[in-house]
Structure formats: C-alpha cells, structure tokens
PDB file of C-alpha atoms in Angstrom:
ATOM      1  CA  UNK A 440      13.859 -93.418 151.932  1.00  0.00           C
ATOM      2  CA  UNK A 441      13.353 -96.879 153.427  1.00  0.00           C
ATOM      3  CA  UNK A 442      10.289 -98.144 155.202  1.00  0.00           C
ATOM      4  CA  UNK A 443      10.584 -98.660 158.408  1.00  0.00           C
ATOM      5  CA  UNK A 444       9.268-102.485 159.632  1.00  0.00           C
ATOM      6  CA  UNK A 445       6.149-102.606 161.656  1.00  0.00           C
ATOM      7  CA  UNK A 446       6.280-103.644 165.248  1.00  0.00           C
ATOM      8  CA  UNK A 447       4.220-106.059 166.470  1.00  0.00           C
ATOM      9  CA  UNK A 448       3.413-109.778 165.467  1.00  0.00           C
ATOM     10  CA  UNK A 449       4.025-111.982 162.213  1.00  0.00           C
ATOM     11  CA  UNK A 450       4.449-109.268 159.201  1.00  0.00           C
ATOM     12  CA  UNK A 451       3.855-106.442 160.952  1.00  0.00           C
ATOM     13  CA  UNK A 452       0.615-106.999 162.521  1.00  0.00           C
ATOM     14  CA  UNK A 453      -0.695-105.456 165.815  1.00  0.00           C
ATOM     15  CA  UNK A 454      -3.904-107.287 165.594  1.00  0.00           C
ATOM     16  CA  UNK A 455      -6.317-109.301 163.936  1.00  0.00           C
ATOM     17  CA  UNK A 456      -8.428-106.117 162.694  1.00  0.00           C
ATOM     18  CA  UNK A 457      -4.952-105.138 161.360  1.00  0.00           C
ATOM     19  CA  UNK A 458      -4.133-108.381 159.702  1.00  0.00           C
ATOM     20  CA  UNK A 459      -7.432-108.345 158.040  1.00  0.00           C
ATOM     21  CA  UNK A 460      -7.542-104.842 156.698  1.00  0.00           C
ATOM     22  CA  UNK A 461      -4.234-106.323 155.112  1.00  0.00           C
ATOM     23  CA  UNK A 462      -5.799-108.480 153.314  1.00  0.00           C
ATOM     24  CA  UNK A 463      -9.360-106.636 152.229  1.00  0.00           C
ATOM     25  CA  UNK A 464      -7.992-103.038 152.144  1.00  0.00           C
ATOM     26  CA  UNK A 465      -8.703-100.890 149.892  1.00  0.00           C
ATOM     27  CA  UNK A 466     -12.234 -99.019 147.988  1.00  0.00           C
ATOM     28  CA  UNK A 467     -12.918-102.332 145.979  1.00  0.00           C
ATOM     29  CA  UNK A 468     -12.027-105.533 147.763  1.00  0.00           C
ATOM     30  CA  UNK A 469     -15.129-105.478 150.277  1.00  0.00           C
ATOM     31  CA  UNK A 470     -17.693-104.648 147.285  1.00  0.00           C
ATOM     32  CA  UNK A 471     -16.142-107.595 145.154  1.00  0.00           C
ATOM     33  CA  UNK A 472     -16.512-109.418 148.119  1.00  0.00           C
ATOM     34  CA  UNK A 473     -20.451-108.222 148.091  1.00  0.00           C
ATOM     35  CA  UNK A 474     -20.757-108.941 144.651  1.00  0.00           C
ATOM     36  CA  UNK A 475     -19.234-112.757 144.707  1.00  0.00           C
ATOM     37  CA  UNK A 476     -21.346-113.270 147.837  1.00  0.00           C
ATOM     38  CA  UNK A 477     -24.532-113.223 146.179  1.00  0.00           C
ATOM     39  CA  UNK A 478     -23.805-114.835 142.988  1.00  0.00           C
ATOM     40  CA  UNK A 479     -20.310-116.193 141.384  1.00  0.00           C
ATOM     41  CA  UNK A 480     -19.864-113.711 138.564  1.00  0.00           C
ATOM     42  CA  UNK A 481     -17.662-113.278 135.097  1.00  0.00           C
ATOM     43  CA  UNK A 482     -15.154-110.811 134.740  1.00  0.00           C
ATOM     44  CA  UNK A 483     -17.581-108.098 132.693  1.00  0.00           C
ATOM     45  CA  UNK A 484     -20.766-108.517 134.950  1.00  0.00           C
ATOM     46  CA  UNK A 485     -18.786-108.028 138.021  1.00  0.00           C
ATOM     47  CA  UNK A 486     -17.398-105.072 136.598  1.00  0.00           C
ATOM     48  CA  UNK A 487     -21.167-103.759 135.700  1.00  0.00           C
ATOM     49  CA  UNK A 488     -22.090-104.186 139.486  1.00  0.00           C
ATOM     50  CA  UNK A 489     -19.244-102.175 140.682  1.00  0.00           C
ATOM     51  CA  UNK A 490     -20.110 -99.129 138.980  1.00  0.00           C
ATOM     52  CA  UNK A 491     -16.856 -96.841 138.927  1.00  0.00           C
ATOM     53  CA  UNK A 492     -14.114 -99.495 139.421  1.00  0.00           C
ATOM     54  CA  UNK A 493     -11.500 -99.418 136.623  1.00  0.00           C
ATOM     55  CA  UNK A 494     -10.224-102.723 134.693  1.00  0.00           C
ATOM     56  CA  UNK A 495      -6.837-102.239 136.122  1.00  0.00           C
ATOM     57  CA  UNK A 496      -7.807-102.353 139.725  1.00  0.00           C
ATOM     58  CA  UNK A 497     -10.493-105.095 139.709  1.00  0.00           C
ATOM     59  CA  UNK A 498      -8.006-107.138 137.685  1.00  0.00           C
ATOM     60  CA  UNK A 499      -5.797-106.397 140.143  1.00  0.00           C
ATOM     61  CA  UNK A 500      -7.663-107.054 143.067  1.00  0.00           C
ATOM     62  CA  UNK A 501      -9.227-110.274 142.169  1.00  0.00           C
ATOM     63  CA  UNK A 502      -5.352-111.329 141.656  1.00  0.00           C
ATOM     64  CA  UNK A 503      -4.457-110.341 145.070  1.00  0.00           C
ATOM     65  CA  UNK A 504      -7.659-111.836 146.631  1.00  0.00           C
ATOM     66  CA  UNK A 505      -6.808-115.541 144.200  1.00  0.00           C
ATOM     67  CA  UNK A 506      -3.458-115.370 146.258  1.00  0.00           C
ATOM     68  CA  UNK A 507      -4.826-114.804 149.580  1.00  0.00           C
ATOM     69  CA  UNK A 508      -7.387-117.568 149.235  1.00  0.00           C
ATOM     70  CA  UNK A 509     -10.638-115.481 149.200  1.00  0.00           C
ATOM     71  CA  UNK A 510     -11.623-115.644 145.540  1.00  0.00           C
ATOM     72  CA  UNK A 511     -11.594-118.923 143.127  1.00  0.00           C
ATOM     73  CA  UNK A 512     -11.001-118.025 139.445  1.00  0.00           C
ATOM     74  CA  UNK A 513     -12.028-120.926 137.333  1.00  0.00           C
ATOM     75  CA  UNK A 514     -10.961-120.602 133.809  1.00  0.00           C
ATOM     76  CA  UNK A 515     -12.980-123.014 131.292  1.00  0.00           C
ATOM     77  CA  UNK A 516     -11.459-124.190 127.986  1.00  0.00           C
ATOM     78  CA  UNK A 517     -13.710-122.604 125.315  1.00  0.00           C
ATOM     79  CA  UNK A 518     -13.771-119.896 122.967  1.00  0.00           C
ATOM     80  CA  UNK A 519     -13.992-117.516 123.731  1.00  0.00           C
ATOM     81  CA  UNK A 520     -12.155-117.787 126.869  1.00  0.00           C
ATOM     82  CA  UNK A 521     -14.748-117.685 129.675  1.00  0.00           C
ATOM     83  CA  UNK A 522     -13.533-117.241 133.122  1.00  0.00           C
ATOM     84  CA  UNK A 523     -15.880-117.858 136.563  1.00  0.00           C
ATOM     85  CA  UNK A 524     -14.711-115.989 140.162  1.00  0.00           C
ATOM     86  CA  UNK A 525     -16.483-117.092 143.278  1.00  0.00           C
ATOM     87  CA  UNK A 526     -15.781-117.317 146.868  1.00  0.00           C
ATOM     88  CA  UNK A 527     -13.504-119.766 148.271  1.00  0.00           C
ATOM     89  CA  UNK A 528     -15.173-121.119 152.357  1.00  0.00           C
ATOM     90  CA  UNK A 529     -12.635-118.507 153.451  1.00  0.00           C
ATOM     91  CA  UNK A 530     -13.788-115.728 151.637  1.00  0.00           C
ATOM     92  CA  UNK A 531     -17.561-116.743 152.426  1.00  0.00           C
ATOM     93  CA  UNK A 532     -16.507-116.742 155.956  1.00  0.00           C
ATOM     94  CA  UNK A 533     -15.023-113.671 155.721  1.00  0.00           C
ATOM     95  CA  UNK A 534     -18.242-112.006 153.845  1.00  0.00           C
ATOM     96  CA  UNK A 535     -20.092-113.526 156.722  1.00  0.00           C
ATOM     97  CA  UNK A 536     -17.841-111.586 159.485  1.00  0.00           C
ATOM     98  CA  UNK A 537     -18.329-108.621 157.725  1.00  0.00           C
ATOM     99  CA  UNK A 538     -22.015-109.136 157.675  1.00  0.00           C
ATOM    100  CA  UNK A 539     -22.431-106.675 161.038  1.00  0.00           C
ATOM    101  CA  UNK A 540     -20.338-103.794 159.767  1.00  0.00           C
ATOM    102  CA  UNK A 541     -22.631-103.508 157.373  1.00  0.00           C
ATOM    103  CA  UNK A 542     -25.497-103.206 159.609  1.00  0.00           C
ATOM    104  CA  UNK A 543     -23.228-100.852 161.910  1.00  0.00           C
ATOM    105  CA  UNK A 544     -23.098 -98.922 158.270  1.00  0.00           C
ATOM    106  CA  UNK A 545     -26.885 -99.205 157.873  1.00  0.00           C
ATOM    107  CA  UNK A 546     -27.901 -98.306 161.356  1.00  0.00           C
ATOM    108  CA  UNK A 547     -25.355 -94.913 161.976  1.00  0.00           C
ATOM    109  CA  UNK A 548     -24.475 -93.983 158.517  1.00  0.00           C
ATOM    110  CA  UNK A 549     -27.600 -94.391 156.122  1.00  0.00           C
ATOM    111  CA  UNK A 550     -29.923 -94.429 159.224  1.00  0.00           C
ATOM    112  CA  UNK A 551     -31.550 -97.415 157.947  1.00  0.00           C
ATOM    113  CA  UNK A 552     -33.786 -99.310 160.822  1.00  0.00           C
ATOM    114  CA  UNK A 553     -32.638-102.803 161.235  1.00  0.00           C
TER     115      UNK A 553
END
C-alpha cells in the first residue's frame, strides 16, 4: 500500500512545530539533545546517561541528527579510535527553544515549582 503525500508546505509540512518534530522525533533525540547540551560526550558515556537506549538506536539517531546539522561527530586519529559528538549553533539553538517545554514539563507534569 502506498503512502499517501502530505499536504501542506515543502516535504509535507503544515507547520513549523511539524517540521521540527521531523527532525527531533522520536523517545531519544530530545534526551541526546539534553545530554550534548551540557557537556560534548563519547559514544559510551552518552550511552550511560541515557539509561535504556539501545546501541542501534542512539547510533542511529546521532546519524540522523549529523545529517540534519544538530550534532558534530568529530572522529580523532588514535587508537583506539576515539570519537567526540557535540552540538552544532543549530542544535544549541534548538536545545535553547526547547528550554520552556521543559519547564511546561516541570510545572504540569512533575509539579515542580519554577
């Protein structure tokens, strides 16, 4: 059965929310985002910090992120083979957009005080 194309703008998309959820869909993509936000990280210790997350799918993700400009992978000549990801300006600017939807989440689902 074929998939039938999305109305609306370039690729599909109704509006920016939609365009974005494009791009950071997902369970993982917003906690790698977390996670490269507060420090760049190595492949193993950013899999620690995500607690659950398989090697497939972070693998995966951080691929998909590389190719939509978010995350930098920076892979230095040694051995063994050490490789760096970080946040690119645009995925720094997007952590920083998503800064009050986690204090939406704070505030109405963990009924945190701001």
């Amino acid at each position: 059965m074929a998939t039938a194309a999305r109305p609306g703008g370039p690729a599909g998309h109704v509006c920016g929310i939609d365009a974005a959820m494009s791009v950071i869909g997902g369970k993982w993509k917003v906690l790698i985002l977390w996670a490269l936000g507060e420090r760049a990280c190595r492949f193993g210790e950013l899999r620690r910090r995500l607690p659950g997350v398989t090697e497939k799918v972070l693998a995966s993700h951080l691929r998909e992120m590389e190719e939509h400009g978010i995350v930098h992978r920076e892979a230095h000549d040694e051995v063994p083979p050490r490789v760096v990801y970080s946040l690119t300006e645009t995925g720094t600017s997007l952590n920083a957009a998503l800064v009050p939807l986690g204090m939406w989440g704070k505030a109405h689902v963990l009924g945190v005080a701001a």
